[in-house]
mmCIF file of C-alpha atoms in Angstrom:
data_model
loop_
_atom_site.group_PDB
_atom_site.id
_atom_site.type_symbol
_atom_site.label_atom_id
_atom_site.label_comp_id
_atom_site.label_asym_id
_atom_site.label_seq_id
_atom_site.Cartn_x
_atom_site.Cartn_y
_atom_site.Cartn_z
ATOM 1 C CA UNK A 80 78.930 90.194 79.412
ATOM 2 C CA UNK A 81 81.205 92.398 80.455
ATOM 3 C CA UNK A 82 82.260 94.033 83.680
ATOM 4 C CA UNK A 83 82.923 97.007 85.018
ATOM 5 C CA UNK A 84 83.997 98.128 88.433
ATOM 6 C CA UNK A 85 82.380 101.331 90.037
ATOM 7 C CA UNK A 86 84.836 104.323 90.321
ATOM 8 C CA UNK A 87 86.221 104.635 93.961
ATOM 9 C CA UNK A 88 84.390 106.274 96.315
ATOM 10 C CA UNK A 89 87.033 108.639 96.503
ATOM 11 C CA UNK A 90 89.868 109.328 94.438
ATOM 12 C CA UNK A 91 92.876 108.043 96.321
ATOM 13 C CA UNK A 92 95.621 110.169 94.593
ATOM 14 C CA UNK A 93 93.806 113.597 94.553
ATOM 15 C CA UNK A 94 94.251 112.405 98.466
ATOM 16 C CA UNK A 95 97.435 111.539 98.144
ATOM 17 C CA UNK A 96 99.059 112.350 95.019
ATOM 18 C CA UNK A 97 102.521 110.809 95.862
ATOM 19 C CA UNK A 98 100.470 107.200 95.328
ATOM 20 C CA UNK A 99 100.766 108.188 91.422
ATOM 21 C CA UNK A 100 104.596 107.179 91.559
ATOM 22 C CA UNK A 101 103.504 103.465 92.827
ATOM 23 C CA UNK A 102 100.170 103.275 90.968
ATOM 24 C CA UNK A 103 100.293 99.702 88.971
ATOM 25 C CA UNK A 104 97.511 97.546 87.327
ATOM 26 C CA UNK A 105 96.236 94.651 88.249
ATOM 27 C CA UNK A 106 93.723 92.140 85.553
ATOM 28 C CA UNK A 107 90.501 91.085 87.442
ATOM 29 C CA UNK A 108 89.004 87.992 86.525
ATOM 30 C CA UNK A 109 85.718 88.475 87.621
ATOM 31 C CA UNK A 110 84.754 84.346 87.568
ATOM 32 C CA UNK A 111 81.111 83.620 87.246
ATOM 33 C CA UNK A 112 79.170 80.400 87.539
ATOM 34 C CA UNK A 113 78.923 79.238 83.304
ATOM 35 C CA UNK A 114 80.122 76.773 81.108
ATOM 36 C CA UNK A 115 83.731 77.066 79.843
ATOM 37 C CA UNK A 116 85.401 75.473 77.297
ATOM 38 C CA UNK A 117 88.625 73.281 77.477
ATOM 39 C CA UNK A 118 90.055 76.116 74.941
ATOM 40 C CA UNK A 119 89.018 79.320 77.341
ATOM 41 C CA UNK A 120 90.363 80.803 80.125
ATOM 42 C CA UNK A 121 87.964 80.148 83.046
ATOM 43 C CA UNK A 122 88.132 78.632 87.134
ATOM 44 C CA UNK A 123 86.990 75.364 87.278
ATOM 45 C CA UNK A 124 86.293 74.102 83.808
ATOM 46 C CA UNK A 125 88.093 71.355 81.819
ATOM 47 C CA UNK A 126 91.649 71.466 81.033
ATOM 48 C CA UNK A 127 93.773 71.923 77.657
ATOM 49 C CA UNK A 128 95.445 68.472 77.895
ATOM 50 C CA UNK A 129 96.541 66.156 75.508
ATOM 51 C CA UNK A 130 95.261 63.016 75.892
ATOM 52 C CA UNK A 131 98.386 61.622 75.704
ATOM 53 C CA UNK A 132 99.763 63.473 78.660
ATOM 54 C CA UNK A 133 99.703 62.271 82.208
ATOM 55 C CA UNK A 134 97.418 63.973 84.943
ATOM 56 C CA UNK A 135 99.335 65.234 87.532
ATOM 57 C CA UNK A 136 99.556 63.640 90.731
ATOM 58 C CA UNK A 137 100.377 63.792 94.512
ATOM 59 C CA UNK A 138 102.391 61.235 95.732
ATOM 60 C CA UNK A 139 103.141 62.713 99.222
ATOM 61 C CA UNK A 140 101.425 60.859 102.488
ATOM 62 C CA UNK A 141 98.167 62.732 103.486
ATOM 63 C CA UNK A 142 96.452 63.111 105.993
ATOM 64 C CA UNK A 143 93.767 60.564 107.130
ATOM 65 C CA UNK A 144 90.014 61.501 107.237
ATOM 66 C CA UNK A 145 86.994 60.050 108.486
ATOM 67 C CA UNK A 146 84.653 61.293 106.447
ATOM 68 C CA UNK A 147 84.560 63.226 102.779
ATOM 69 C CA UNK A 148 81.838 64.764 100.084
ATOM 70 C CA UNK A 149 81.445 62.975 96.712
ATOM 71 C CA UNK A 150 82.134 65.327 93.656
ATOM 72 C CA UNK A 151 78.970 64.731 92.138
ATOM 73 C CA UNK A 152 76.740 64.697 95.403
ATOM 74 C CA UNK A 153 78.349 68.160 95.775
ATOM 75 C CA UNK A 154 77.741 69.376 92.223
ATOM 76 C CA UNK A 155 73.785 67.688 92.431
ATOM 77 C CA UNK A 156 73.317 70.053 96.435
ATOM 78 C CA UNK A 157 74.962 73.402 94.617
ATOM 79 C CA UNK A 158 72.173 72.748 91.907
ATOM 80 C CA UNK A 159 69.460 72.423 94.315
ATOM 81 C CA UNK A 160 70.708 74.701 96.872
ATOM 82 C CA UNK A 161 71.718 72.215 99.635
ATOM 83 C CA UNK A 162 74.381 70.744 101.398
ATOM 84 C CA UNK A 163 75.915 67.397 100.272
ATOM 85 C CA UNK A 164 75.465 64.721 102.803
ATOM 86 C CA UNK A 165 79.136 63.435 104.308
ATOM 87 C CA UNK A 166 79.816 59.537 103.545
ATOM 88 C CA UNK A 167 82.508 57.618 105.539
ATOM 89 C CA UNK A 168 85.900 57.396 104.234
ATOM 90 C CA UNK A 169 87.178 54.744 102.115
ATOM 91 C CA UNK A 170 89.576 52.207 103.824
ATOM 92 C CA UNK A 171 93.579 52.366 103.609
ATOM 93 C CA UNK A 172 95.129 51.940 100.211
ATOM 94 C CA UNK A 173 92.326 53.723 98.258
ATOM 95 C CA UNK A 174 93.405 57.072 96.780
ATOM 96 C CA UNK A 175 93.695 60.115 99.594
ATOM 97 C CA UNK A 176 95.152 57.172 101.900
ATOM 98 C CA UNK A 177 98.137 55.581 100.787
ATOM 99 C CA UNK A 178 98.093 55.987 97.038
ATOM 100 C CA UNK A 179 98.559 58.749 94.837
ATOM 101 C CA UNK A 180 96.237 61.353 94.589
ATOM 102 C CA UNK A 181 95.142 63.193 91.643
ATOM 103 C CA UNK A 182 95.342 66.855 92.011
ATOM 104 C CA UNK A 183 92.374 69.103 91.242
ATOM 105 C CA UNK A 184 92.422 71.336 88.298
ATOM 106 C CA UNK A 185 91.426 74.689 89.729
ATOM 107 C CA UNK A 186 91.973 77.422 86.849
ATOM 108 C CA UNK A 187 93.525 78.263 83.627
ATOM 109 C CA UNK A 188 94.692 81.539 81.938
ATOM 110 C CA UNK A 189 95.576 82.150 78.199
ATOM 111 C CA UNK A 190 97.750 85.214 78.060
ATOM 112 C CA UNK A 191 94.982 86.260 75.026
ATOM 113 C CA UNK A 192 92.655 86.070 77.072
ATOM 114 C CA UNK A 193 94.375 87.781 80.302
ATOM 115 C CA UNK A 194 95.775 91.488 79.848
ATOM 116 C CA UNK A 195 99.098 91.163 82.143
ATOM 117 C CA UNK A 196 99.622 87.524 82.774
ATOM 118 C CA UNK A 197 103.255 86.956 82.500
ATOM 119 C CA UNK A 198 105.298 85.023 80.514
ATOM 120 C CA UNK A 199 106.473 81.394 81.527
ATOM 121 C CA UNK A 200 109.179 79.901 81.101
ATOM 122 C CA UNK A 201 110.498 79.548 77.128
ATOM 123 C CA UNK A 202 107.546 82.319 76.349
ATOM 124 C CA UNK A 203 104.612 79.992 77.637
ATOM 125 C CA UNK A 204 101.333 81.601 77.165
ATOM 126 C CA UNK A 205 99.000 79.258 79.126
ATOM 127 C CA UNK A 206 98.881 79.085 82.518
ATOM 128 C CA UNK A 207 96.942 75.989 84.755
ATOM 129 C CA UNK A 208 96.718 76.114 88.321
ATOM 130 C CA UNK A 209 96.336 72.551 90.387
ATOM 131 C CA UNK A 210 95.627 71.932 94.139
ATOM 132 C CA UNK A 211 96.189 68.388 95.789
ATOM 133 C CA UNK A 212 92.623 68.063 97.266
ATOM 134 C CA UNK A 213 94.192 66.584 100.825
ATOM 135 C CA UNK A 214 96.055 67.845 103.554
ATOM 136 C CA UNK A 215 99.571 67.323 104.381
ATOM 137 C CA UNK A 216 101.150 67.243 107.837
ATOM 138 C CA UNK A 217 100.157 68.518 111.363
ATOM 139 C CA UNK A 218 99.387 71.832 109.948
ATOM 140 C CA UNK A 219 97.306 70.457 107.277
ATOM 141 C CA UNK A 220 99.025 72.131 104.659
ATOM 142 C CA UNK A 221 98.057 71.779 100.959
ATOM 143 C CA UNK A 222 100.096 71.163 97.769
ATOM 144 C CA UNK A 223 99.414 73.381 94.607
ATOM 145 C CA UNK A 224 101.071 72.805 91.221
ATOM 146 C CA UNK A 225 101.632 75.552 88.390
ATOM 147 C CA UNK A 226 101.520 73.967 84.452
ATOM 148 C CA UNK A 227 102.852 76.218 81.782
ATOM 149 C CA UNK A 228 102.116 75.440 78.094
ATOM 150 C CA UNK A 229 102.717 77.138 74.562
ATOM 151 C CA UNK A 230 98.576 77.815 73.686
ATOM 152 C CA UNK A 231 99.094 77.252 69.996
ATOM 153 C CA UNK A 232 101.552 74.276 70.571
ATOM 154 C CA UNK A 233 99.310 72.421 72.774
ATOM 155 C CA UNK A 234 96.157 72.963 70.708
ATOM 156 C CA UNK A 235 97.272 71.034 68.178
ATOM 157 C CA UNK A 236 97.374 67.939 69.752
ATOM 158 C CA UNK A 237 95.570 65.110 68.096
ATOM 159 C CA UNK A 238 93.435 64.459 71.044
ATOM 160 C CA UNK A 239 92.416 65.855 74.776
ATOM 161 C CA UNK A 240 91.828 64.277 78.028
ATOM 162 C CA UNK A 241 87.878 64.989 78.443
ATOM 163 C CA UNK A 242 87.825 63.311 81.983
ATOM 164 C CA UNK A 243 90.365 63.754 84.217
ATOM 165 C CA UNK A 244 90.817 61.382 86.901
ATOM 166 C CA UNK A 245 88.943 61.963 90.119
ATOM 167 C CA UNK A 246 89.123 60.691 93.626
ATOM 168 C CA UNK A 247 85.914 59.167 95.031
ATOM 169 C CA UNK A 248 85.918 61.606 98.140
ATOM 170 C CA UNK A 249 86.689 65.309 98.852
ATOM 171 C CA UNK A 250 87.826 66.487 102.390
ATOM 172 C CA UNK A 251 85.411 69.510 101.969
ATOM 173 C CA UNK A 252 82.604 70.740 99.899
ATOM 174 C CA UNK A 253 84.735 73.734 99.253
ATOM 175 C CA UNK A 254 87.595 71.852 97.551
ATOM 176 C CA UNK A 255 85.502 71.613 93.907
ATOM 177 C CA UNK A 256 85.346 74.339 91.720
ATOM 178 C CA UNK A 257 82.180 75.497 90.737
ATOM 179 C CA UNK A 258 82.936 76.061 86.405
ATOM 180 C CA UNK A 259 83.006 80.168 85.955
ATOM 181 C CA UNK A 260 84.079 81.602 83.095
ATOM 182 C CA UNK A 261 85.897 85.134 83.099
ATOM 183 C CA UNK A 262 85.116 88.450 82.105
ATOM 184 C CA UNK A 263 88.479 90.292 82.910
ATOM 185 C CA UNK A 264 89.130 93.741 83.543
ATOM 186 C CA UNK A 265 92.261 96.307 84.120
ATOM 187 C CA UNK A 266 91.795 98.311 86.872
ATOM 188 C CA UNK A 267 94.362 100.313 88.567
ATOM 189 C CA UNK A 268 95.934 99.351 92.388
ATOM 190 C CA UNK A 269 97.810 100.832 94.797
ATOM 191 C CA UNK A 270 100.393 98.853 97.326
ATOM 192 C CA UNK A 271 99.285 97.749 100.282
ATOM 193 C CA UNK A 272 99.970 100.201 103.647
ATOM 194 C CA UNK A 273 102.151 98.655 106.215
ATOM 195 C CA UNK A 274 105.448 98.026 107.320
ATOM 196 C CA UNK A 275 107.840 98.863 104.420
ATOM 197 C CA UNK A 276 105.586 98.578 101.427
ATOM 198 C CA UNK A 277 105.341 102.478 100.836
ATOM 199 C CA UNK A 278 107.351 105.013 102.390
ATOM 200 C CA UNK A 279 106.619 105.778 106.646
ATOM 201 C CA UNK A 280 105.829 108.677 106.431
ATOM 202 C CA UNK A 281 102.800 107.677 103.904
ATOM 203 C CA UNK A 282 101.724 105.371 105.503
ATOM 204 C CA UNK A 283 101.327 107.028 108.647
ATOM 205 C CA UNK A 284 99.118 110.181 106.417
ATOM 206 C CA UNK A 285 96.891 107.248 104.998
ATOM 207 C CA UNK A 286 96.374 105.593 108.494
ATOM 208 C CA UNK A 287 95.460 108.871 110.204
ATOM 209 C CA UNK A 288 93.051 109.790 106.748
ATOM 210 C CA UNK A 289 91.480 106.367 107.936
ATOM 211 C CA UNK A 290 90.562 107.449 111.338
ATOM 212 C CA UNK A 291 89.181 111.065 110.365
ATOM 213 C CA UNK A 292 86.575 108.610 107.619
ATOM 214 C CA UNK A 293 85.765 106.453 110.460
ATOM 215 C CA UNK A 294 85.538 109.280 112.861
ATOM 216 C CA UNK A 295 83.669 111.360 110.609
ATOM 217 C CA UNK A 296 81.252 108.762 108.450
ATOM 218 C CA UNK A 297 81.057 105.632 110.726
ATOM 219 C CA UNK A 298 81.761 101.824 109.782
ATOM 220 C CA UNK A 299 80.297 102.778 106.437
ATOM 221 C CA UNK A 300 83.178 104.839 105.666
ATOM 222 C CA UNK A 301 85.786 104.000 102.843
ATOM 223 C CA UNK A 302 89.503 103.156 103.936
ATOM 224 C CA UNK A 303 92.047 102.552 101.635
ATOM 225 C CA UNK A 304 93.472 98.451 102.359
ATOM 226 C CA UNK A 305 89.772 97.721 101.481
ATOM 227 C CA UNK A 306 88.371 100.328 99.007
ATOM 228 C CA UNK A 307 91.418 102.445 97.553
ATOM 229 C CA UNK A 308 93.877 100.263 96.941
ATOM 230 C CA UNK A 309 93.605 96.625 96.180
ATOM 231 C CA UNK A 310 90.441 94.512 94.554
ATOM 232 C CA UNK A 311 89.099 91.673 96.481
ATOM 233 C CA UNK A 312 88.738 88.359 94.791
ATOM 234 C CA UNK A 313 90.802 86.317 91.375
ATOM 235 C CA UNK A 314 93.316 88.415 89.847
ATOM 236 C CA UNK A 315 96.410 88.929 87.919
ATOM 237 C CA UNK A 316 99.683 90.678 88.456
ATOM 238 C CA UNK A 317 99.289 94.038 90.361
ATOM 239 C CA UNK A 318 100.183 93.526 94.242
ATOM 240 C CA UNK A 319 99.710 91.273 97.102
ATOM 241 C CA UNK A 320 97.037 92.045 100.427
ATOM 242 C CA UNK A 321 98.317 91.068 103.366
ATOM 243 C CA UNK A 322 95.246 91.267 105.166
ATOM 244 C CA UNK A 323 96.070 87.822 107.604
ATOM 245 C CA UNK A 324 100.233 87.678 107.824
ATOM 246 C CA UNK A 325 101.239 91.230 107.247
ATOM 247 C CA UNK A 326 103.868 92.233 104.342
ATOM 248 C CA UNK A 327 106.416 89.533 103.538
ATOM 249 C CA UNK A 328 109.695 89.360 101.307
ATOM 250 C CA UNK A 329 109.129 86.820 98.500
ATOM 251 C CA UNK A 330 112.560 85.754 97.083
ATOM 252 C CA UNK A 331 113.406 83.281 94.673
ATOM 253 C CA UNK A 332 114.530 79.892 96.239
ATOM 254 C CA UNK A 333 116.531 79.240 93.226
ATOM 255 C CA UNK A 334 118.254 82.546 92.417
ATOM 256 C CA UNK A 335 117.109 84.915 95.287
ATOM 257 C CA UNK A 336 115.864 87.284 92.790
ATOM 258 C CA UNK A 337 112.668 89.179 94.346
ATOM 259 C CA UNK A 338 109.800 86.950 93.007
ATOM 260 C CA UNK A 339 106.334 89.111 91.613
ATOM 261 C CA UNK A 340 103.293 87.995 91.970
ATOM 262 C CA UNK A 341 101.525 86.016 88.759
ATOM 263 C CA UNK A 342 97.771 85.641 90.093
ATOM 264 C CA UNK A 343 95.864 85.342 93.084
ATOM 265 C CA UNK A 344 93.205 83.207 93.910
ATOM 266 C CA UNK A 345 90.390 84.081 96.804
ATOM 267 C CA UNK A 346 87.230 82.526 98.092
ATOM 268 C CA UNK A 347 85.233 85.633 97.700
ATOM 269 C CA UNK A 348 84.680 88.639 95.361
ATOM 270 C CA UNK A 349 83.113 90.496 98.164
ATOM 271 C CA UNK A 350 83.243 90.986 102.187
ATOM 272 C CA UNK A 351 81.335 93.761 104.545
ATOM 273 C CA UNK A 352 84.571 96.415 103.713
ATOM 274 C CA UNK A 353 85.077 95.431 99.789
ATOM 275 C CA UNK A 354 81.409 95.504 98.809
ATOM 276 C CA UNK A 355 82.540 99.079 96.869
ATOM 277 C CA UNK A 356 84.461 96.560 93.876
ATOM 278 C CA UNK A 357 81.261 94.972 92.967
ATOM 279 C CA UNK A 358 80.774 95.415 89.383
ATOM 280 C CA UNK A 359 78.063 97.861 87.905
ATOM 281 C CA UNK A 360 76.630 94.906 85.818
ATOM 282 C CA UNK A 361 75.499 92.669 89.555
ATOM 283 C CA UNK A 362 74.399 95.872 90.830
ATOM 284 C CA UNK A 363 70.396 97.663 90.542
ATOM 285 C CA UNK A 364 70.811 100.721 89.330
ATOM 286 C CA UNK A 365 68.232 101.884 91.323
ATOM 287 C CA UNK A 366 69.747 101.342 94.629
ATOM 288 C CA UNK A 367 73.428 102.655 96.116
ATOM 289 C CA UNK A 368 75.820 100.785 98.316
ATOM 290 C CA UNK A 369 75.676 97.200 99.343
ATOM 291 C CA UNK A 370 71.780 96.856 99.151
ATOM 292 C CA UNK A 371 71.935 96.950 95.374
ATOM 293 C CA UNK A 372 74.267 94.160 94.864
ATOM 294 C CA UNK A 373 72.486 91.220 92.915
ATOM 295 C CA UNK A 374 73.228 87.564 92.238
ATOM 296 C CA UNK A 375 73.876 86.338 95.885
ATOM 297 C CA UNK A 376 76.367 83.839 95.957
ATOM 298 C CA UNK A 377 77.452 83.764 92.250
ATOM 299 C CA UNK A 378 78.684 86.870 92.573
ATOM 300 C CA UNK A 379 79.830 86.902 96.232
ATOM 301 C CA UNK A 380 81.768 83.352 96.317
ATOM 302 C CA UNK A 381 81.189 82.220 92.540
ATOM 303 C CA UNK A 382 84.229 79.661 92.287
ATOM 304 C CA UNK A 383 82.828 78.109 95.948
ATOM 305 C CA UNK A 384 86.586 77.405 96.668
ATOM 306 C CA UNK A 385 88.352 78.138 99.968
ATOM 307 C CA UNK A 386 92.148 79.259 100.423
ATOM 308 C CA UNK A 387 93.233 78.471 104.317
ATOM 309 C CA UNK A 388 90.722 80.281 106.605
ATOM 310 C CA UNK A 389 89.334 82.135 103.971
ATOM 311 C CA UNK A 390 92.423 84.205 102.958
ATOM 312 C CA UNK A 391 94.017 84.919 99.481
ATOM 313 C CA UNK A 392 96.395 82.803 97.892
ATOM 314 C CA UNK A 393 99.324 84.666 96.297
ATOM 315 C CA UNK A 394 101.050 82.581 93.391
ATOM 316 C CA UNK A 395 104.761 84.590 92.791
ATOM 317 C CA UNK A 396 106.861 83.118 90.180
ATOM 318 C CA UNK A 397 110.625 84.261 89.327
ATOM 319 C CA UNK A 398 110.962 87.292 87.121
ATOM 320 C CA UNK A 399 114.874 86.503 86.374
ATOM 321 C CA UNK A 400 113.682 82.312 85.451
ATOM 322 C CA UNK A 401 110.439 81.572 85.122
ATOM 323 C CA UNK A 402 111.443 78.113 85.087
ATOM 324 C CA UNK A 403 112.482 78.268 88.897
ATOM 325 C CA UNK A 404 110.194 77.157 91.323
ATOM 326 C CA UNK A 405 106.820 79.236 92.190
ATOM 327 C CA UNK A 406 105.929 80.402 95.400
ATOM 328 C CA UNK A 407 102.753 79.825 97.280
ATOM 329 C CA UNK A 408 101.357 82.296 99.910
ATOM 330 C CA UNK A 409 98.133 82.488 102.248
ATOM 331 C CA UNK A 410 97.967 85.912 102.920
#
């Protein structure tokens, strides 16, 4: 199925017409809860990789826990709409404590399946996104890991891993994918309003325009960070919130070369101010505004992952080298 987001509640540049000149395009993903196939793009499903190949691991010390969630005892409470019970964490030397650590698959994009994804490096067309399922440091920071693959190259391989390794516990329920599969989706985006991403004196019109809605039409009232400008939720390419840090320069570490952004990944489709993106297809037609949204969770927090405290993760790769290191940012 496909689907379709609403038209904005108002159209931003008949508001603003100069936003035209900044107006860009951003791919959403749209994951649902499903069954995807090794060979299709999805969040969560099994990976394109050769048996052959090694899993990628995290070899860096973690940090210790007391207590974790088994993968399957997760997957068995999702199914029956409960929470997994905790069990007590394994001793030292098991993996998360002193050994390596597989990392977690979280996503992978085929560029034809993906309108926008960009290129990596030597014209890769396949994108998988990894995430060390343990903590790292004092400020329990996490690990991710970007793998980029020719598509037709890769599927040609004689045979495919068709269990990757696991670890026995997971630090929280949140840090499994639930398997979606994608129905993505051009829609056009706007930069986000603050500091130096548009011009002052812009930014200033939009922020008053925000306070005559809200003065006007109450909480219920559309504002352009949450309804104008940029989708909530897994996308491609377009640009960055900055809902939690506030704008930030992204340069290459490599080359210094200002670094765009490949995808980001967030923990919900949906909050009380983005309810408005909500495609037509989880929506009864025979309601308006947030009571007609259907599907509850799969369509709210489908993947069932978490980014930080529930902000967006902003992967930004090198324009100039793909090959140079990506960036990762909680935003």
């Amino acid at each position: 199925m496909t689907r379709t987001t609403p038209a904005r509640p108002v159209s931003v540049e008949a508001v603003f017409p100069e936003l035209a000149l900044y107006r860009g395009r951003t791919t959403r993903l749209h994951p649902r809860p499903g069954r995807p196939d090794m060979h299709d793009s999805h969040v969560g499903g099994p990976m394109l990789w050769p048996e052959d190949e090694p899993w990628p691991v995290c070899r860096e010390p973690h940090q210790r826990e007391t207590e974790g969630y088994a993968p399957d005892e997760i997957l068995g409470a999702r199914t029956a709409g409960a929470w997994p019970p905790s069990r007590p964490w394994p001793g030292a030397g098991t993996p998360g404590e002193d050994g390596p650590v597989p990392f977690v698959g979280l996503a992978q994009l085929f560029r034809r399946d993906v309108p926008g994804l960009a290129s990596g490096p030597d014209d890769a067309d396949l994108v998988q996104l990894f995430r060390c399922p343990f903590t790292h440091g004092p400020y329990l920071e996490r690990r991710y890991r970007l793998r980029w693959r020719r598509a037709r190259e890769t599927e040609r391989a004689e045979r495919f891993l068709t269990a990757p390794p696991e670890v026995p516990l997971l630090r929280w329920e949140h840090e499994l994918p639930e398997p979606c599969v994608l129905h993505p989706e051009e829609v056009d985006t706007y930069p986000w309003a603050e500091d130096d991403t548009l011009p002052a004196p812009l930014i200033a019109r939009i922020d008053a325009w925000d306070d005559a809605q809200a003065s006007e039409h109450g909480r219920d009232a559309p504002n352009y960070q949450s309804a104008l400008s940029i989708p909530p939720g897994w996308r491609v390419g377009g640009f960055p919130s900055w809902a939690s840090t506030g704008p930030m320069a992204i340069d290459c570490a490599s080359c210094a070369t200002p670094m765009r952004l490949l995808l980001t990944a967030g923990g919900d489709e949906m909050d009380a101010d983005s309810h408005s993106w909500v495609p037509l297809e989880d929506r009864d037609p025979s309601l308006r505004g947030k009571p007609s949204i259907r599907g509850g969770p799969s369509v709210a927090q489908p993947t069932r992952l978490r980014f930080g405290r529930d902000r967006d993760l902003h992967v930004f790769t090198c324009p100039a080298e793909p090959g140079h290191a990506p960036r990762w940012v909680l935003a």
